mmCIF file of C-alpha atoms in Angstrom:
data_model
loop_
_atom_site.group_PDB
_atom_site.id
_atom_site.type_symbol
_atom_site.label_atom_id
_atom_site.label_comp_id
_atom_site.label_asym_id
_atom_site.label_seq_id
_atom_site.Cartn_x
_atom_site.Cartn_y
_atom_site.Cartn_z
ATOM 1 C CA UNK A 1 111.852 89.241 85.202
ATOM 2 C CA UNK A 2 109.170 87.697 87.623
ATOM 3 C CA UNK A 3 110.692 86.936 91.431
ATOM 4 C CA UNK A 4 109.252 84.663 94.064
ATOM 5 C CA UNK A 5 109.972 85.654 97.642
ATOM 6 C CA UNK A 6 110.298 83.335 100.255
ATOM 7 C CA UNK A 7 112.005 82.254 103.338
ATOM 8 C CA UNK A 8 112.114 80.400 106.583
ATOM 9 C CA UNK A 9 110.899 83.032 109.168
ATOM 10 C CA UNK A 10 107.245 82.563 108.246
ATOM 11 C CA UNK A 11 104.715 84.974 106.600
ATOM 12 C CA UNK A 12 104.435 87.428 108.385
ATOM 13 C CA UNK A 13 108.059 88.230 109.564
ATOM 14 C CA UNK A 14 109.907 91.761 109.034
ATOM 15 C CA UNK A 15 112.649 90.326 107.066
ATOM 16 C CA UNK A 16 110.177 89.344 104.260
ATOM 17 C CA UNK A 17 108.232 92.149 104.349
ATOM 18 C CA UNK A 18 112.035 94.298 103.558
ATOM 19 C CA UNK A 19 113.110 91.864 101.149
ATOM 20 C CA UNK A 20 109.736 92.705 99.205
ATOM 21 C CA UNK A 21 110.184 96.012 99.260
ATOM 22 C CA UNK A 22 114.001 95.155 98.036
ATOM 23 C CA UNK A 23 112.442 92.890 95.344
ATOM 24 C CA UNK A 24 110.092 95.960 93.749
ATOM 25 C CA UNK A 25 113.518 97.516 92.729
ATOM 26 C CA UNK A 26 113.988 95.653 90.671
ATOM 27 C CA UNK A 27 110.618 93.531 89.245
ATOM 28 C CA UNK A 28 107.239 94.593 89.923
ATOM 29 C CA UNK A 29 106.188 91.169 89.219
ATOM 30 C CA UNK A 30 106.352 89.969 93.124
ATOM 31 C CA UNK A 31 105.041 86.808 93.998
ATOM 32 C CA UNK A 32 105.099 85.336 97.723
ATOM 33 C CA UNK A 33 105.105 82.278 98.828
ATOM 34 C CA UNK A 34 106.610 81.442 102.584
ATOM 35 C CA UNK A 35 105.661 79.154 105.229
ATOM 36 C CA UNK A 36 102.931 79.195 107.754
ATOM 37 C CA UNK A 37 105.035 79.958 110.793
ATOM 38 C CA UNK A 38 108.729 80.144 111.612
ATOM 39 C CA UNK A 39 110.631 77.149 110.521
ATOM 40 C CA UNK A 40 114.450 78.265 111.331
ATOM 41 C CA UNK A 41 116.764 75.190 111.118
ATOM 42 C CA UNK A 42 114.071 73.331 109.541
ATOM 43 C CA UNK A 43 116.639 72.015 106.388
ATOM 44 C CA UNK A 44 116.013 70.961 103.787
ATOM 45 C CA UNK A 45 113.185 68.962 105.008
ATOM 46 C CA UNK A 46 109.950 68.276 103.170
ATOM 47 C CA UNK A 47 106.915 67.763 104.542
ATOM 48 C CA UNK A 48 105.599 63.680 104.355
ATOM 49 C CA UNK A 49 103.495 62.478 106.789
ATOM 50 C CA UNK A 50 100.579 65.315 106.866
ATOM 51 C CA UNK A 51 98.825 67.173 104.755
ATOM 52 C CA UNK A 52 100.247 70.973 103.827
ATOM 53 C CA UNK A 53 97.661 73.682 103.156
ATOM 54 C CA UNK A 54 98.000 76.534 101.029
ATOM 55 C CA UNK A 55 96.219 79.732 101.984
ATOM 56 C CA UNK A 56 95.555 82.817 99.740
ATOM 57 C CA UNK A 57 96.067 86.287 101.357
ATOM 58 C CA UNK A 58 96.205 88.227 97.768
ATOM 59 C CA UNK A 59 96.473 86.802 94.182
ATOM 60 C CA UNK A 60 100.191 86.674 94.197
ATOM 61 C CA UNK A 61 100.988 86.107 98.089
ATOM 62 C CA UNK A 62 100.652 82.228 99.927
ATOM 63 C CA UNK A 63 101.329 80.948 103.447
ATOM 64 C CA UNK A 64 102.085 77.154 103.009
ATOM 65 C CA UNK A 65 101.747 75.088 106.165
ATOM 66 C CA UNK A 66 105.544 73.284 106.490
ATOM 67 C CA UNK A 67 108.687 73.854 105.771
ATOM 68 C CA UNK A 68 110.211 76.352 103.190
ATOM 69 C CA UNK A 69 111.596 73.119 100.914
ATOM 70 C CA UNK A 70 107.746 72.957 101.179
ATOM 71 C CA UNK A 71 106.705 76.479 99.967
ATOM 72 C CA UNK A 72 109.309 76.226 96.902
ATOM 73 C CA UNK A 73 108.396 72.791 95.992
ATOM 74 C CA UNK A 74 104.044 74.265 96.185
ATOM 75 C CA UNK A 75 104.844 77.558 94.379
ATOM 76 C CA UNK A 76 107.125 76.298 91.430
ATOM 77 C CA UNK A 77 104.528 72.820 91.271
ATOM 78 C CA UNK A 78 101.077 74.533 91.287
ATOM 79 C CA UNK A 79 100.657 77.914 92.854
ATOM 80 C CA UNK A 80 103.214 79.288 89.770
ATOM 81 C CA UNK A 81 103.379 76.197 87.791
ATOM 82 C CA UNK A 82 101.898 78.219 84.695
ATOM 83 C CA UNK A 83 103.894 81.080 85.056
ATOM 84 C CA UNK A 84 107.516 80.151 86.726
ATOM 85 C CA UNK A 85 109.844 82.523 88.111
ATOM 86 C CA UNK A 86 113.148 83.337 86.800
ATOM 87 C CA UNK A 87 114.420 84.316 90.253
ATOM 88 C CA UNK A 88 114.167 83.110 93.570
ATOM 89 C CA UNK A 89 115.657 85.198 96.544
ATOM 90 C CA UNK A 90 114.977 83.600 100.038
ATOM 91 C CA UNK A 91 115.071 85.554 103.306
ATOM 92 C CA UNK A 92 116.294 88.137 104.948
ATOM 93 C CA UNK A 93 116.320 85.820 107.084
ATOM 94 C CA UNK A 94 116.676 87.139 111.477
ATOM 95 C CA UNK A 95 120.514 86.274 111.866
ATOM 96 C CA UNK A 96 123.672 84.879 109.898
ATOM 97 C CA UNK A 97 123.893 82.042 107.688
ATOM 98 C CA UNK A 98 127.672 81.241 107.487
ATOM 99 C CA UNK A 99 129.621 78.369 107.416
ATOM 100 C CA UNK A 100 127.829 75.489 108.572
ATOM 101 C CA UNK A 101 124.346 76.740 109.270
ATOM 102 C CA UNK A 102 123.811 76.809 105.321
ATOM 103 C CA UNK A 103 122.847 72.676 106.192
ATOM 104 C CA UNK A 104 120.932 73.274 109.007
ATOM 105 C CA UNK A 105 119.172 76.957 107.586
ATOM 106 C CA UNK A 106 115.994 76.791 105.721
ATOM 107 C CA UNK A 107 116.595 80.041 104.083
ATOM 108 C CA UNK A 108 119.551 78.627 102.402
ATOM 109 C CA UNK A 109 117.554 75.399 101.902
ATOM 110 C CA UNK A 110 114.617 77.259 99.995
ATOM 111 C CA UNK A 111 117.334 78.742 97.749
ATOM 112 C CA UNK A 112 119.133 74.754 97.126
ATOM 113 C CA UNK A 113 115.086 73.578 96.123
ATOM 114 C CA UNK A 114 115.018 76.496 93.620
ATOM 115 C CA UNK A 115 118.324 75.821 92.296
ATOM 116 C CA UNK A 116 117.814 72.304 92.144
ATOM 117 C CA UNK A 117 114.896 73.103 89.687
ATOM 118 C CA UNK A 118 116.874 75.354 87.590
ATOM 119 C CA UNK A 119 115.687 78.726 88.983
ATOM 120 C CA UNK A 120 118.609 81.224 89.662
ATOM 121 C CA UNK A 121 118.151 81.134 93.631
ATOM 122 C CA UNK A 122 119.912 83.040 96.598
ATOM 123 C CA UNK A 123 119.886 83.397 100.445
ATOM 124 C CA UNK A 124 119.941 86.453 102.027
ATOM 125 C CA UNK A 125 120.831 86.667 105.710
ATOM 126 C CA UNK A 126 121.025 89.778 108.658
ATOM 127 C CA UNK A 127 123.629 89.019 111.303
ATOM 128 C CA UNK A 128 122.821 90.009 114.962
ATOM 129 C CA UNK A 129 125.063 91.025 117.800
ATOM 130 C CA UNK A 130 123.743 89.136 120.494
ATOM 131 C CA UNK A 131 120.803 86.306 121.712
ATOM 132 C CA UNK A 132 117.833 87.430 122.972
ATOM 133 C CA UNK A 133 117.296 90.056 120.408
ATOM 134 C CA UNK A 134 113.772 88.671 119.269
ATOM 135 C CA UNK A 135 112.027 90.584 117.263
ATOM 136 C CA UNK A 136 114.199 93.652 118.100
ATOM 137 C CA UNK A 137 116.868 92.463 115.675
ATOM 138 C CA UNK A 138 117.967 95.688 113.454
ATOM 139 C CA UNK A 139 118.207 94.868 109.375
ATOM 140 C CA UNK A 140 119.384 98.162 109.129
ATOM 141 C CA UNK A 141 122.444 97.214 107.258
ATOM 142 C CA UNK A 142 120.572 94.591 105.023
ATOM 143 C CA UNK A 143 118.172 98.006 104.034
ATOM 144 C CA UNK A 144 121.046 99.806 102.820
ATOM 145 C CA UNK A 145 123.029 96.953 101.355
ATOM 146 C CA UNK A 146 120.710 94.307 99.741
ATOM 147 C CA UNK A 147 120.007 95.965 96.581
ATOM 148 C CA UNK A 148 124.202 96.728 96.174
ATOM 149 C CA UNK A 149 124.553 92.924 96.093
ATOM 150 C CA UNK A 150 122.166 92.105 94.765
ATOM 151 C CA UNK A 151 122.636 93.797 92.068
ATOM 152 C CA UNK A 152 125.248 92.272 89.654
ATOM 153 C CA UNK A 153 123.822 88.600 90.701
ATOM 154 C CA UNK A 154 120.109 87.969 89.336
ATOM 155 C CA UNK A 155 121.221 88.324 85.957
ATOM 156 C CA UNK A 156 123.980 86.366 86.129
ATOM 157 C CA UNK A 157 124.206 83.009 84.657
ATOM 158 C CA UNK A 158 124.332 80.194 87.641
ATOM 159 C CA UNK A 159 125.800 77.191 86.740
ATOM 160 C CA UNK A 160 123.466 74.237 87.409
ATOM 161 C CA UNK A 161 122.922 72.929 90.632
ATOM 162 C CA UNK A 162 124.664 76.196 92.900
ATOM 163 C CA UNK A 163 123.239 79.153 94.347
ATOM 164 C CA UNK A 164 124.547 82.213 96.269
ATOM 165 C CA UNK A 165 124.385 82.971 99.678
ATOM 166 C CA UNK A 166 124.120 86.488 100.992
ATOM 167 C CA UNK A 167 125.272 87.471 104.526
ATOM 168 C CA UNK A 168 124.687 91.425 105.924
ATOM 169 C CA UNK A 169 127.075 92.162 109.076
ATOM 170 C CA UNK A 170 125.421 93.128 112.415
ATOM 171 C CA UNK A 171 126.396 96.988 112.155
ATOM 172 C CA UNK A 172 125.108 100.220 111.487
ATOM 173 C CA UNK A 173 125.299 100.855 107.066
ATOM 174 C CA UNK A 174 127.803 103.725 107.407
ATOM 175 C CA UNK A 175 129.731 101.147 109.340
ATOM 176 C CA UNK A 176 129.719 98.419 106.697
ATOM 177 C CA UNK A 177 132.773 98.211 104.776
ATOM 178 C CA UNK A 178 131.799 96.555 100.921
ATOM 179 C CA UNK A 179 130.738 93.274 99.562
ATOM 180 C CA UNK A 180 132.976 90.889 99.431
ATOM 181 C CA UNK A 181 133.329 87.161 97.825
ATOM 182 C CA UNK A 182 134.539 84.640 99.593
ATOM 183 C CA UNK A 183 134.322 80.593 100.058
ATOM 184 C CA UNK A 184 132.584 79.162 103.475
ATOM 185 C CA UNK A 185 133.827 78.664 106.159
ATOM 186 C CA UNK A 186 133.997 75.642 109.106
ATOM 187 C CA UNK A 187 133.370 76.364 112.809
ATOM 188 C CA UNK A 188 134.261 73.892 116.139
ATOM 189 C CA UNK A 189 131.651 71.999 116.541
ATOM 190 C CA UNK A 190 132.439 72.521 120.383
ATOM 191 C CA UNK A 191 129.915 75.635 119.569
ATOM 192 C CA UNK A 192 127.149 73.127 120.427
ATOM 193 C CA UNK A 193 125.546 73.992 123.584
ATOM 194 C CA UNK A 194 122.819 72.587 125.403
ATOM 195 C CA UNK A 195 120.274 74.316 127.675
ATOM 196 C CA UNK A 196 118.549 71.945 130.313
ATOM 197 C CA UNK A 197 115.131 72.517 132.251
ATOM 198 C CA UNK A 198 112.952 71.283 134.247
ATOM 199 C CA UNK A 199 108.889 71.453 132.933
ATOM 200 C CA UNK A 200 106.473 72.016 135.665
ATOM 201 C CA UNK A 201 105.577 68.035 136.027
ATOM 202 C CA UNK A 202 109.329 67.277 136.923
ATOM 203 C CA UNK A 203 110.811 66.130 134.012
ATOM 204 C CA UNK A 204 113.684 66.897 131.920
ATOM 205 C CA UNK A 205 113.850 69.223 128.803
ATOM 206 C CA UNK A 206 115.995 70.488 126.892
ATOM 207 C CA UNK A 207 116.925 73.829 124.764
ATOM 208 C CA UNK A 208 119.330 73.214 121.753
ATOM 209 C CA UNK A 209 121.785 76.329 121.273
ATOM 210 C CA UNK A 210 124.878 77.278 119.723
ATOM 211 C CA UNK A 211 127.149 79.055 122.051
ATOM 212 C CA UNK A 212 130.205 82.015 120.909
ATOM 213 C CA UNK A 213 132.849 81.027 117.575
ATOM 214 C CA UNK A 214 135.243 78.838 119.199
ATOM 215 C CA UNK A 215 137.195 79.339 116.133
ATOM 216 C CA UNK A 216 137.358 80.399 112.394
ATOM 217 C CA UNK A 217 140.124 78.051 110.388
ATOM 218 C CA UNK A 218 141.026 79.118 106.995
ATOM 219 C CA UNK A 219 141.372 82.601 105.546
ATOM 220 C CA UNK A 220 139.171 84.822 103.653
ATOM 221 C CA UNK A 221 135.502 82.480 104.925
ATOM 222 C CA UNK A 222 132.529 83.836 105.471
ATOM 223 C CA UNK A 223 132.845 84.032 109.005
ATOM 224 C CA UNK A 224 136.113 86.107 108.865
ATOM 225 C CA UNK A 225 134.433 88.653 105.536
ATOM 226 C CA UNK A 226 131.552 89.344 108.124
ATOM 227 C CA UNK A 227 133.618 89.394 111.302
ATOM 228 C CA UNK A 228 135.710 92.290 109.591
ATOM 229 C CA UNK A 229 132.045 94.141 109.002
ATOM 230 C CA UNK A 230 131.695 92.575 104.756
ATOM 231 C CA UNK A 231 128.619 91.961 103.316
ATOM 232 C CA UNK A 232 129.765 88.482 102.356
ATOM 233 C CA UNK A 233 128.531 86.916 98.362
ATOM 234 C CA UNK A 234 129.163 83.109 98.413
ATOM 235 C CA UNK A 235 128.753 81.070 95.980
ATOM 236 C CA UNK A 236 127.751 77.016 97.037
ATOM 237 C CA UNK A 237 126.836 74.321 94.805
ATOM 238 C CA UNK A 238 124.814 70.852 95.881
ATOM 239 C CA UNK A 239 127.089 68.973 94.471
ATOM 240 C CA UNK A 240 128.633 67.267 97.735
ATOM 241 C CA UNK A 241 130.715 65.003 96.654
ATOM 242 C CA UNK A 242 134.569 65.223 97.885
ATOM 243 C CA UNK A 243 136.562 64.396 94.822
ATOM 244 C CA UNK A 244 139.946 64.409 96.344
ATOM 245 C CA UNK A 245 139.266 60.787 98.168
ATOM 246 C CA UNK A 246 137.120 59.652 94.995
ATOM 247 C CA UNK A 247 140.418 57.670 93.648
ATOM 248 C CA UNK A 248 141.562 56.765 97.467
ATOM 249 C CA UNK A 249 138.087 55.202 98.289
ATOM 250 C CA UNK A 250 138.497 53.354 94.480
ATOM 251 C CA UNK A 251 141.973 51.749 94.802
ATOM 252 C CA UNK A 252 140.373 50.793 98.449
ATOM 253 C CA UNK A 253 137.646 48.399 96.269
ATOM 254 C CA UNK A 254 139.969 47.309 93.487
#
């Protein structure tokens, strides 16, 4: 089985090194194509207004000066064109990708690009307990549980245009209760936070941030599963059509 690894934290990220260690438990045919720099929050964007450059680090390890989507496109259309992957693993992201995070996440979007290309794709992320942890975020839960979470999924027949999103809770491995399959949650949008500051020349600038979760509506979504101490496994699909509204809209245009 040929596996392509990518992420949004960049080619030198700790989570990518951990993912490679995990992936080698399933195959020795591992390729890495990841962004040169961190691309967190890049979503499913691609680079159109400047050139994209590729750097070869060894025979199967490359970095791309662009977004996670660029990296997957470059892998499938150029680097691995003659030897395409059977599976794409994206991550392991530093920070959870739960609920509506999946629409912002470069980690999940890299897996989305794989799904669009018809390749089985899985995104993996490690939650952490508080802001400001930087490179000290512990990956112990992901290290202990990633193989257990991946084993039932990697050879599964996935529906066209679908992918799987896996999140590990911010807990020591021995406190993780197990793995739960769940649906995507949604948070209150009041979670958005703007941090206003002033530069040395007196001009105002802003940092976008996320405040703690205001509420977790619904029942047994990825939000609750992670909060309860389980690994969350959520199938996602790329068809954003709201089927329940189709007939209602048709009637309004009749």
